[in-house]
Every structure is written in structure tokens, then in C-alpha cells.
C-alpha positions as protocol buffer text, in pm:
chain_id: "A"
residue {
  index: 1
  type: UNK
  ca { x: -1001 y: -2538 z: 3436 }
}
residue {
  index: 2
  type: UNK
  ca { x: -726 y: -2799 z: 3473 }
}
residue {
  index: 3
  type: UNK
  ca { x: -488 y: -2577 z: 3275 }
}
residue {
  index: 4
  type: UNK
  ca { x: -583 y: -2274 z: 3485 }
}
residue {
  index: 5
  type: UNK
  ca { x: -473 y: -2473 z: 3791 }
}
residue {
  index: 6
  type: UNK
  ca { x: -143 y: -2555 z: 3620 }
}
residue {
  index: 7
  type: UNK
  ca { x: -239 y: -2921 z: 3563 }
}
residue {
  index: 8
  type: UNK
  ca { x: -128 y: -2913 z: 3201 }
}
residue {
  index: 9
  type: UNK
  ca { x: -96 y: -3284 z: 3131 }
}
residue {
  index: 10
  type: UNK
  ca { x: -446 y: -3347 z: 3259 }
}
residue {
  index: 11
  type: UNK
  ca { x: -569 y: -3055 z: 3047 }
}
residue {
  index: 12
  type: UNK
  ca { x: -410 y: -3207 z: 2738 }
}
residue {
  index: 13
  type: UNK
  ca { x: -579 y: -3541 z: 2808 }
}
residue {
  index: 14
  type: UNK
  ca { x: -917 y: -3369 z: 2826 }
}
residue {
  index: 15
  type: UNK
  ca { x: -852 y: -3184 z: 2500 }
}
residue {
  index: 16
  type: UNK
  ca { x: -744 y: -3504 z: 2326 }
}
residue {
  index: 17
  type: UNK
  ca { x: -1057 y: -3684 z: 2447 }
}
residue {
  index: 18
  type: UNK
  ca { x: -1281 y: -3401 z: 2329 }
}
residue {
  index: 19
  type: UNK
  ca { x: -1110 y: -3392 z: 1990 }
}
residue {
  index: 20
  type: UNK
  ca { x: -1158 y: -3765 z: 1947 }
}
residue {
  index: 21
  type: UNK
  ca { x: -1533 y: -3721 z: 1998 }
}
residue {
  index: 22
  type: UNK
  ca { x: -1572 y: -3431 z: 1754 }
}
residue {
  index: 23
  type: UNK
  ca { x: -1315 y: -3532 z: 1491 }
}
residue {
  index: 24
  type: UNK
  ca { x: -1565 y: -3704 z: 1265 }
}
residue {
  index: 25
  type: UNK
  ca { x: -1834 y: -3438 z: 1286 }
}
residue {
  index: 26
  type: UNK
  ca { x: -1670 y: -3180 z: 1061 }
}
residue {
  index: 27
  type: UNK
  ca { x: -1895 y: -2904 z: 1191 }
}
residue {
  index: 28
  type: UNK
  ca { x: -1798 y: -2546 z: 1262 }
}
residue {
  index: 29
  type: UNK
  ca { x: -1832 y: -2505 z: 1636 }
}
residue {
  index: 30
  type: UNK
  ca { x: -1648 y: -2823 z: 1744 }
}
residue {
  index: 31
  type: UNK
  ca { x: -1363 y: -2737 z: 1505 }
}
residue {
  index: 32
  type: UNK
  ca { x: -1329 y: -2390 z: 1658 }
}
residue {
  index: 33
  type: UNK
  ca { x: -1365 y: -2511 z: 2017 }
}
residue {
  index: 34
  type: UNK
  ca { x: -1106 y: -2786 z: 1970 }
}
residue {
  index: 35
  type: UNK
  ca { x: -837 y: -2560 z: 1826 }
}
residue {
  index: 36
  type: UNK
  ca { x: -904 y: -2288 z: 2083 }
}
residue {
  index: 37
  type: UNK
  ca { x: -886 y: -2537 z: 2369 }
}
residue {
  index: 38
  type: UNK
  ca { x: -560 y: -2687 z: 2244 }
}
residue {
  index: 39
  type: UNK
  ca { x: -409 y: -2344 z: 2186 }
}
residue {
  index: 40
  type: UNK
  ca { x: -511 y: -2216 z: 2528 }
}
residue {
  index: 41
  type: UNK
  ca { x: -342 y: -2510 z: 2698 }
}
residue {
  index: 42
  type: UNK
  ca { x: -26 y: -2446 z: 2493 }
}
residue {
  index: 43
  type: UNK
  ca { x: -39 y: -2076 z: 2584 }
}
residue {
  index: 44
  type: UNK
  ca { x: -75 y: -2154 z: 2954 }
}
residue {
  index: 45
  type: UNK
  ca { x: 220 y: -2392 z: 2919 }
}
residue {
  index: 46
  type: UNK
  ca { x: 425 y: -2110 z: 2761 }
}
residue {
  index: 47
  type: UNK
  ca { x: 448 y: -2274 z: 2417 }
}
residue {
  index: 48
  type: UNK
  ca { x: 337 y: -1985 z: 2199 }
}
residue {
  index: 49
  type: UNK
  ca { x: 476 y: -2137 z: 1879 }
}
residue {
  index: 50
  type: UNK
  ca { x: 259 y: -2447 z: 1922 }
}
residue {
  index: 51
  type: UNK
  ca { x: -44 y: -2234 z: 2006 }
}
residue {
  index: 52
  type: UNK
  ca { x: 5 y: -2026 z: 1694 }
}
residue {
  index: 53
  type: UNK
  ca { x: 43 y: -2332 z: 1471 }
}
residue {
  index: 54
  type: UNK
  ca { x: -278 y: -2482 z: 1610 }
}
residue {
  index: 55
  type: UNK
  ca { x: -473 y: -2160 z: 1564 }
}
residue {
  index: 56
  type: UNK
  ca { x: -343 y: -2100 z: 1213 }
}
residue {
  index: 57
  type: UNK
  ca { x: -455 y: -2450 z: 1114 }
}
residue {
  index: 58
  type: UNK
  ca { x: -796 y: -2399 z: 1276 }
}
residue {
  index: 59
  type: UNK
  ca { x: -832 y: -2059 z: 1112 }
}
residue {
  index: 60
  type: UNK
  ca { x: -760 y: -2210 z: 770 }
}
residue {
  index: 61
  type: UNK
  ca { x: -1013 y: -2489 z: 823 }
}
residue {
  index: 62
  type: UNK
  ca { x: -1285 y: -2248 z: 933 }
}
residue {
  index: 63
  type: UNK
  ca { x: -1218 y: -2019 z: 637 }
}
residue {
  index: 64
  type: UNK
  ca { x: -1263 y: -2318 z: 404 }
}
residue {
  index: 65
  type: UNK
  ca { x: -1585 y: -2413 z: 585 }
}
residue {
  index: 66
  type: UNK
  ca { x: -1719 y: -2057 z: 568 }
}
residue {
  index: 67
  type: UNK
  ca { x: -1773 y: -2020 z: 941 }
}
residue {
  index: 68
  type: UNK
  ca { x: -1742 y: -1649 z: 1018 }
}
residue {
  index: 69
  type: UNK
  ca { x: -1889 y: -1671 z: 1370 }
}
residue {
  index: 70
  type: UNK
  ca { x: -1646 y: -1930 z: 1510 }
}
residue {
  index: 71
  type: UNK
  ca { x: -1368 y: -1781 z: 1292 }
}
residue {
  index: 72
  type: UNK
  ca { x: -1387 y: -1456 z: 1489 }
}
residue {
  index: 73
  type: UNK
  ca { x: -1304 y: -1632 z: 1816 }
}
residue {
  index: 74
  type: UNK
  ca { x: -1009 y: -1814 z: 1662 }
}
residue {
  index: 75
  type: UNK
  ca { x: -886 y: -1490 z: 1504 }
}
residue {
  index: 76
  type: UNK
  ca { x: -905 y: -1310 z: 1839 }
}
residue {
  index: 77
  type: UNK
  ca { x: -696 y: -1574 z: 2015 }
}
residue {
  index: 78
  type: UNK
  ca { x: -449 y: -1584 z: 1727 }
}
residue {
  index: 79
  type: UNK
  ca { x: -415 y: -1206 z: 1756 }
}
residue {
  index: 80
  type: UNK
  ca { x: -338 y: -1251 z: 2126 }
}
residue {
  index: 81
  type: UNK
  ca { x: -68 y: -1508 z: 2054 }
}
residue {
  index: 82
  type: UNK
  ca { x: 94 y: -1286 z: 1793 }
}
residue {
  index: 83
  type: UNK
  ca { x: 85 y: -995 z: 2035 }
}
residue {
  index: 84
  type: UNK
  ca { x: 254 y: -1209 z: 2299 }
}
residue {
  index: 85
  type: UNK
  ca { x: 521 y: -1301 z: 2043 }
}
residue {
  index: 86
  type: UNK
  ca { x: 588 y: -933 z: 1971 }
}
residue {
  index: 87
  type: UNK
  ca { x: 424 y: -932 z: 1628 }
}
residue {
  index: 88
  type: UNK
  ca { x: 228 y: -617 z: 1691 }
}
residue {
  index: 89
  type: UNK
  ca { x: 140 y: -535 z: 1330 }
}
residue {
  index: 90
  type: UNK
  ca { x: 14 y: -889 z: 1267 }
}
residue {
  index: 91
  type: UNK
  ca { x: -192 y: -875 z: 1586 }
}
residue {
  index: 92
  type: UNK
  ca { x: -345 y: -542 z: 1491 }
}
residue {
  index: 93
  type: UNK
  ca { x: -434 y: -668 z: 1144 }
}
residue {
  index: 94
  type: UNK
  ca { x: -616 y: -966 z: 1295 }
}
residue {
  index: 95
  type: UNK
  ca { x: -813 y: -733 z: 1523 }
}
residue {
  index: 96
  type: UNK
  ca { x: -939 y: -561 z: 1209 }
}
residue {
  index: 97
  type: UNK
  ca { x: -1064 y: -897 z: 1085 }
}
residue {
  index: 98
  type: UNK
  ca { x: -1240 y: -946 z: 1419 }
}
residue {
  index: 99
  type: UNK
  ca { x: -1390 y: -598 z: 1407 }
}
residue {
  index: 100
  type: UNK
  ca { x: -1523 y: -661 z: 1058 }
}
residue {
  index: 101
  type: UNK
  ca { x: -1668 y: -1005 z: 1124 }
}
residue {
  index: 102
  type: UNK
  ca { x: -1782 y: -997 z: 1488 }
}
residue {
  index: 103
  type: UNK
  ca { x: -2154 y: -973 z: 1545 }
}
residue {
  index: 104
  type: UNK
  ca { x: -2265 y: -707 z: 1797 }
}
residue {
  index: 105
  type: UNK
  ca { x: -2367 y: -980 z: 2043 }
}
residue {
  index: 106
  type: UNK
  ca { x: -2032 y: -1163 z: 2028 }
}
residue {
  index: 107
  type: UNK
  ca { x: -1927 y: -1001 z: 2353 }
}
residue {
  index: 108
  type: UNK
  ca { x: -1596 y: -1180 z: 2403 }
}
residue {
  index: 109
  type: UNK
  ca { x: -1472 y: -1100 z: 2051 }
}
residue {
  index: 110
  type: UNK
  ca { x: -1586 y: -738 z: 2083 }
}
residue {
  index: 111
  type: UNK
  ca { x: -1388 y: -709 z: 2406 }
}
residue {
  index: 112
  type: UNK
  ca { x: -1076 y: -884 z: 2283 }
}
residue {
  index: 113
  type: UNK
  ca { x: -1020 y: -701 z: 1955 }
}
residue {
  index: 114
  type: UNK
  ca { x: -1029 y: -371 z: 2141 }
}
residue {
  index: 115
  type: UNK
  ca { x: -792 y: -483 z: 2417 }
}
residue {
  index: 116
  type: UNK
  ca { x: -542 y: -642 z: 2182 }
}
residue {
  index: 117
  type: UNK
  ca { x: -540 y: -349 z: 1941 }
}
residue {
  index: 118
  type: UNK
  ca { x: -500 y: -113 z: 2237 }
}
residue {
  index: 119
  type: UNK
  ca { x: -174 y: -282 z: 2339 }
}
residue {
  index: 120
  type: UNK
  ca { x: -46 y: -304 z: 1983 }
}
residue {
  index: 121
  type: UNK
  ca { x: -89 y: 68 z: 1921 }
}
residue {
  index: 122
  type: UNK
  ca { x: 28 y: 163 z: 2271 }
}
residue {
  index: 123
  type: UNK
  ca { x: 357 y: -11 z: 2191 }
}
residue {
  index: 124
  type: UNK
  ca { x: 411 y: 230 z: 1905 }
}
residue {
  index: 125
  type: UNK
  ca { x: 326 y: 534 z: 2117 }
}
residue {
  index: 126
  type: UNK
  ca { x: -43 y: 599 z: 2039 }
}
residue {
  index: 127
  type: UNK
  ca { x: -133 y: 618 z: 2406 }
}
residue {
  index: 128
  type: UNK
  ca { x: -454 y: 823 z: 2379 }
}
residue {
  index: 129
  type: UNK
  ca { x: -633 y: 595 z: 2132 }
}
residue {
  index: 130
  type: UNK
  ca { x: -492 y: 289 z: 2309 }
}
residue {
  index: 131
  type: UNK
  ca { x: -637 y: 396 z: 2642 }
}
residue {
  index: 132
  type: UNK
  ca { x: -975 y: 473 z: 2484 }
}
residue {
  index: 133
  type: UNK
  ca { x: -996 y: 125 z: 2333 }
}
residue {
  index: 134
  type: UNK
  ca { x: -873 y: -48 z: 2648 }
}
residue {
  index: 135
  type: UNK
  ca { x: -1123 y: 133 z: 2870 }
}
residue {
  index: 136
  type: UNK
  ca { x: -1405 y: 51 z: 2629 }
}
residue {
  index: 137
  type: UNK
  ca { x: -1302 y: -314 z: 2648 }
}
residue {
  index: 138
  type: UNK
  ca { x: -1310 y: -302 z: 3030 }
}
residue {
  index: 139
  type: UNK
  ca { x: -1655 y: -139 z: 3018 }
}
residue {
  index: 140
  type: UNK
  ca { x: -1791 y: -405 z: 2782 }
}
residue {
  index: 141
  type: UNK
  ca { x: -1634 y: -686 z: 2982 }
}
residue {
  index: 142
  type: UNK
  ca { x: -1788 y: -548 z: 3300 }
}
residue {
  index: 143
  type: UNK
  ca { x: -2135 y: -599 z: 3151 }
}
residue {
  index: 144
  type: UNK
  ca { x: -2073 y: -976 z: 3119 }
}
residue {
  index: 145
  type: UNK
  ca { x: -2039 y: -1258 z: 3371 }
}
residue {
  index: 146
  type: UNK
  ca { x: -1720 y: -1384 z: 3203 }
}
residue {
  index: 147
  type: UNK
  ca { x: -1466 y: -1354 z: 3483 }
}
residue {
  index: 148
  type: UNK
  ca { x: -1164 y: -1437 z: 3267 }
}
residue {
  index: 149
  type: UNK
  ca { x: -1259 y: -1183 z: 3000 }
}
residue {
  index: 150
  type: UNK
  ca { x: -1310 y: -919 z: 3266 }
}
residue {
  index: 151
  type: UNK
  ca { x: -977 y: -997 z: 3433 }
}
residue {
  index: 152
  type: UNK
  ca { x: -793 y: -1004 z: 3101 }
}
residue {
  index: 153
  type: UNK
  ca { x: -940 y: -667 z: 3001 }
}
residue {
  index: 154
  type: UNK
  ca { x: -810 y: -513 z: 3325 }
}
residue {
  index: 155
  type: UNK
  ca { x: -464 y: -665 z: 3265 }
}
residue {
  index: 156
  type: UNK
  ca { x: -460 y: -522 z: 2913 }
}
residue {
  index: 157
  type: UNK
  ca { x: -562 y: -177 z: 3035 }
}
residue {
  index: 158
  type: UNK
  ca { x: -288 y: -204 z: 3299 }
}
residue {
  index: 159
  type: UNK
  ca { x: -30 y: -273 z: 3029 }
}
residue {
  index: 160
  type: UNK
  ca { x: -150 y: 24 z: 2824 }
}
residue {
  index: 161
  type: UNK
  ca { x: -125 y: 249 z: 3131 }
}
residue {
  index: 162
  type: UNK
  ca { x: 217 y: 114 z: 3221 }
}
residue {
  index: 163
  type: UNK
  ca { x: 344 y: 183 z: 2869 }
}
residue {
  index: 164
  type: UNK
  ca { x: 241 y: 546 z: 2912 }
}
residue {
  index: 165
  type: UNK
  ca { x: 423 y: 574 z: 3245 }
}
residue {
  index: 166
  type: UNK
  ca { x: 117 y: 560 z: 3472 }
}
residue {
  index: 167
  type: UNK
  ca { x: 228 y: 293 z: 3714 }
}
residue {
  index: 168
  type: UNK
  ca { x: -9 y: 378 z: 4000 }
}
residue {
  index: 169
  type: UNK
  ca { x: -317 y: 351 z: 3778 }
}
residue {
  index: 170
  type: UNK
  ca { x: -178 y: 31 z: 3631 }
}
residue {
  index: 171
  type: UNK
  ca { x: -147 y: -118 z: 3981 }
}
residue {
  index: 172
  type: UNK
  ca { x: -514 y: -49 z: 4048 }
}
residue {
  index: 173
  type: UNK
  ca { x: -622 y: -234 z: 3732 }
}
residue {
  index: 174
  type: UNK
  ca { x: -397 y: -530 z: 3813 }
}
residue {
  index: 175
  type: UNK
  ca { x: -536 y: -559 z: 4164 }
}
residue {
  index: 176
  type: UNK
  ca { x: -885 y: -580 z: 4016 }
}
residue {
  index: 177
  type: UNK
  ca { x: -767 y: -843 z: 3767 }
}
residue {
  index: 178
  type: UNK
  ca { x: -608 y: -1053 z: 4042 }
}
residue {
  index: 179
  type: UNK
  ca { x: -933 y: -1055 z: 4240 }
}
residue {
  index: 180
  type: UNK
  ca { x: -1124 y: -1172 z: 3932 }
}
residue {
  index: 181
  type: UNK
  ca { x: -869 y: -1443 z: 3849 }
}
residue {
  index: 182
  type: UNK
  ca { x: -893 y: -1565 z: 4209 }
}
residue {
  index: 183
  type: UNK
  ca { x: -1271 y: -1578 z: 4187 }
}
residue {
  index: 184
  type: UNK
  ca { x: -1245 y: -1780 z: 3866 }
}
residue {
  index: 185
  type: UNK
  ca { x: -974 y: -2011 z: 4001 }
}
residue {
  index: 186
  type: UNK
  ca { x: -734 y: -1914 z: 3722 }
}
residue {
  index: 187
  type: UNK
  ca { x: -404 y: -1957 z: 3903 }
}
residue {
  index: 188
  type: UNK
  ca { x: -188 y: -1905 z: 3594 }
}
residue {
  index: 189
  type: UNK
  ca { x: -369 y: -1583 z: 3502 }
}
residue {
  index: 190
  type: UNK
  ca { x: -327 y: -1462 z: 3859 }
}
residue {
  index: 191
  type: UNK
  ca { x: 48 y: -1534 z: 3853 }
}
residue {
  index: 192
  type: UNK
  ca { x: 86 y: -1342 z: 3526 }
}
residue {
  index: 193
  type: UNK
  ca { x: -100 y: -1043 z: 3672 }
}
residue {
  index: 194
  type: UNK
  ca { x: 118 y: -1053 z: 3983 }
}
residue {
  index: 195
  type: UNK
  ca { x: 435 y: -1056 z: 3770 }
}
residue {
  index: 196
  type: UNK
  ca { x: 311 y: -747 z: 3587 }
}
residue {
  index: 197
  type: UNK
  ca { x: 220 y: -587 z: 3920 }
}
residue {
  index: 198
  type: UNK
  ca { x: 578 y: -643 z: 4038 }
}
residue {
  index: 199
  type: UNK
  ca { x: 699 y: -459 z: 3727 }
}
residue {
  index: 200
  type: UNK
  ca { x: 485 y: -158 z: 3811 }
}
residue {
  index: 201
  type: UNK
  ca { x: 645 y: -142 z: 4157 }
}
residue {
  index: 202
  type: UNK
  ca { x: 1006 y: -192 z: 4049 }
}
């Protein structure tokens, strides 16, 4: 929540304190949560290289520990980072790992692999399949109470629509995302959605 408000140094202090508590445990869930938390703060700070390094290390550790459940969540965020860095093929490949390993009740992972793959394939011109996946992600997200996941799914659908030249529909999805980010208190997510909204209107 501190990172969402843009208070990145405070967010890093919280992450460091949490990591110090869980460092000696060596169990699956704290390992996954720690690397995801650190990576999310780096992402919100705009340091995608640091986020990717953290997630790659966490992914390797979880593979060695045999933790497929937590591994899915790390893989999904790593796919997002690679997508943001323009590595579309890498991102898509990681979504296939998520699809293979995610349990049906892992709602966030089920949403994210669809959204991320949708953007990756939309960028190479497969607009029909991309829209189908993105709309399915929005539908699944809408059945949860996870405001950030719901907002993110709308942003991803907006990008897919914008890539296919449908700016007006993209605006509608972004307006919904902004309202959800505001409800959550995610100021950085809201600013990102507003920047994309400005692109649709330019």
C-alpha cells in the first residue's frame, strides 16, 4: 500500500523488515511473497531490471524447493515484467507455464496469464484471439473482490483494443480501471491508466 501511494522508500523498509522475519524459515510461501513484494516495489519505482532479477532468483529458488503453487504467482509477475520490457515471446512462454501449473482456484494467476498473453499476441497482430483472452480475464477478475486484479485486467483489455485501433472502446475500459484503482488507493496504477487514456485521445 505504501508503494501504491508512491512512498517507495517506506515500502522498501517494510519489505526488508518482512524478509528479515522470514529469511530463516526456508518455506515456500514466505519465499514467494518476499520476492513478489520486492519486485512489485521495484516495478512501481520503474526499475524493471531489478524487478526481473528478483523474480528470476525467486523463481529459481521455488523450482528447487518444488513449490508449484507459489511458483505460478512468481511466474505470472515475471511474465508481466518481461512484457513491460518488450520481451513478448518470453512473456508468452511464461504464461504457458502458468496455464500448465495454475490450479483452477488460483484466480489471480488464471486472470493474469490470459491478460498477459493477450497483449503479447495482440502485439504481433492476433487481435481476435487476444481480445477473447483479455475479455475472459476481465470476466474472471469481475468475479473476485481483488480490486487491483480487476483494474489491471481492464487496463490490459484496453491495450489490446488500442492495438487494434478501437480507441473509444479502450477509453471505456480505462475509465473503469481508473475507478477501481481509486477505490483501492493505488495512485501509481491510476496514473498509469490515465497516461494510457491520454494516448487513446491523442
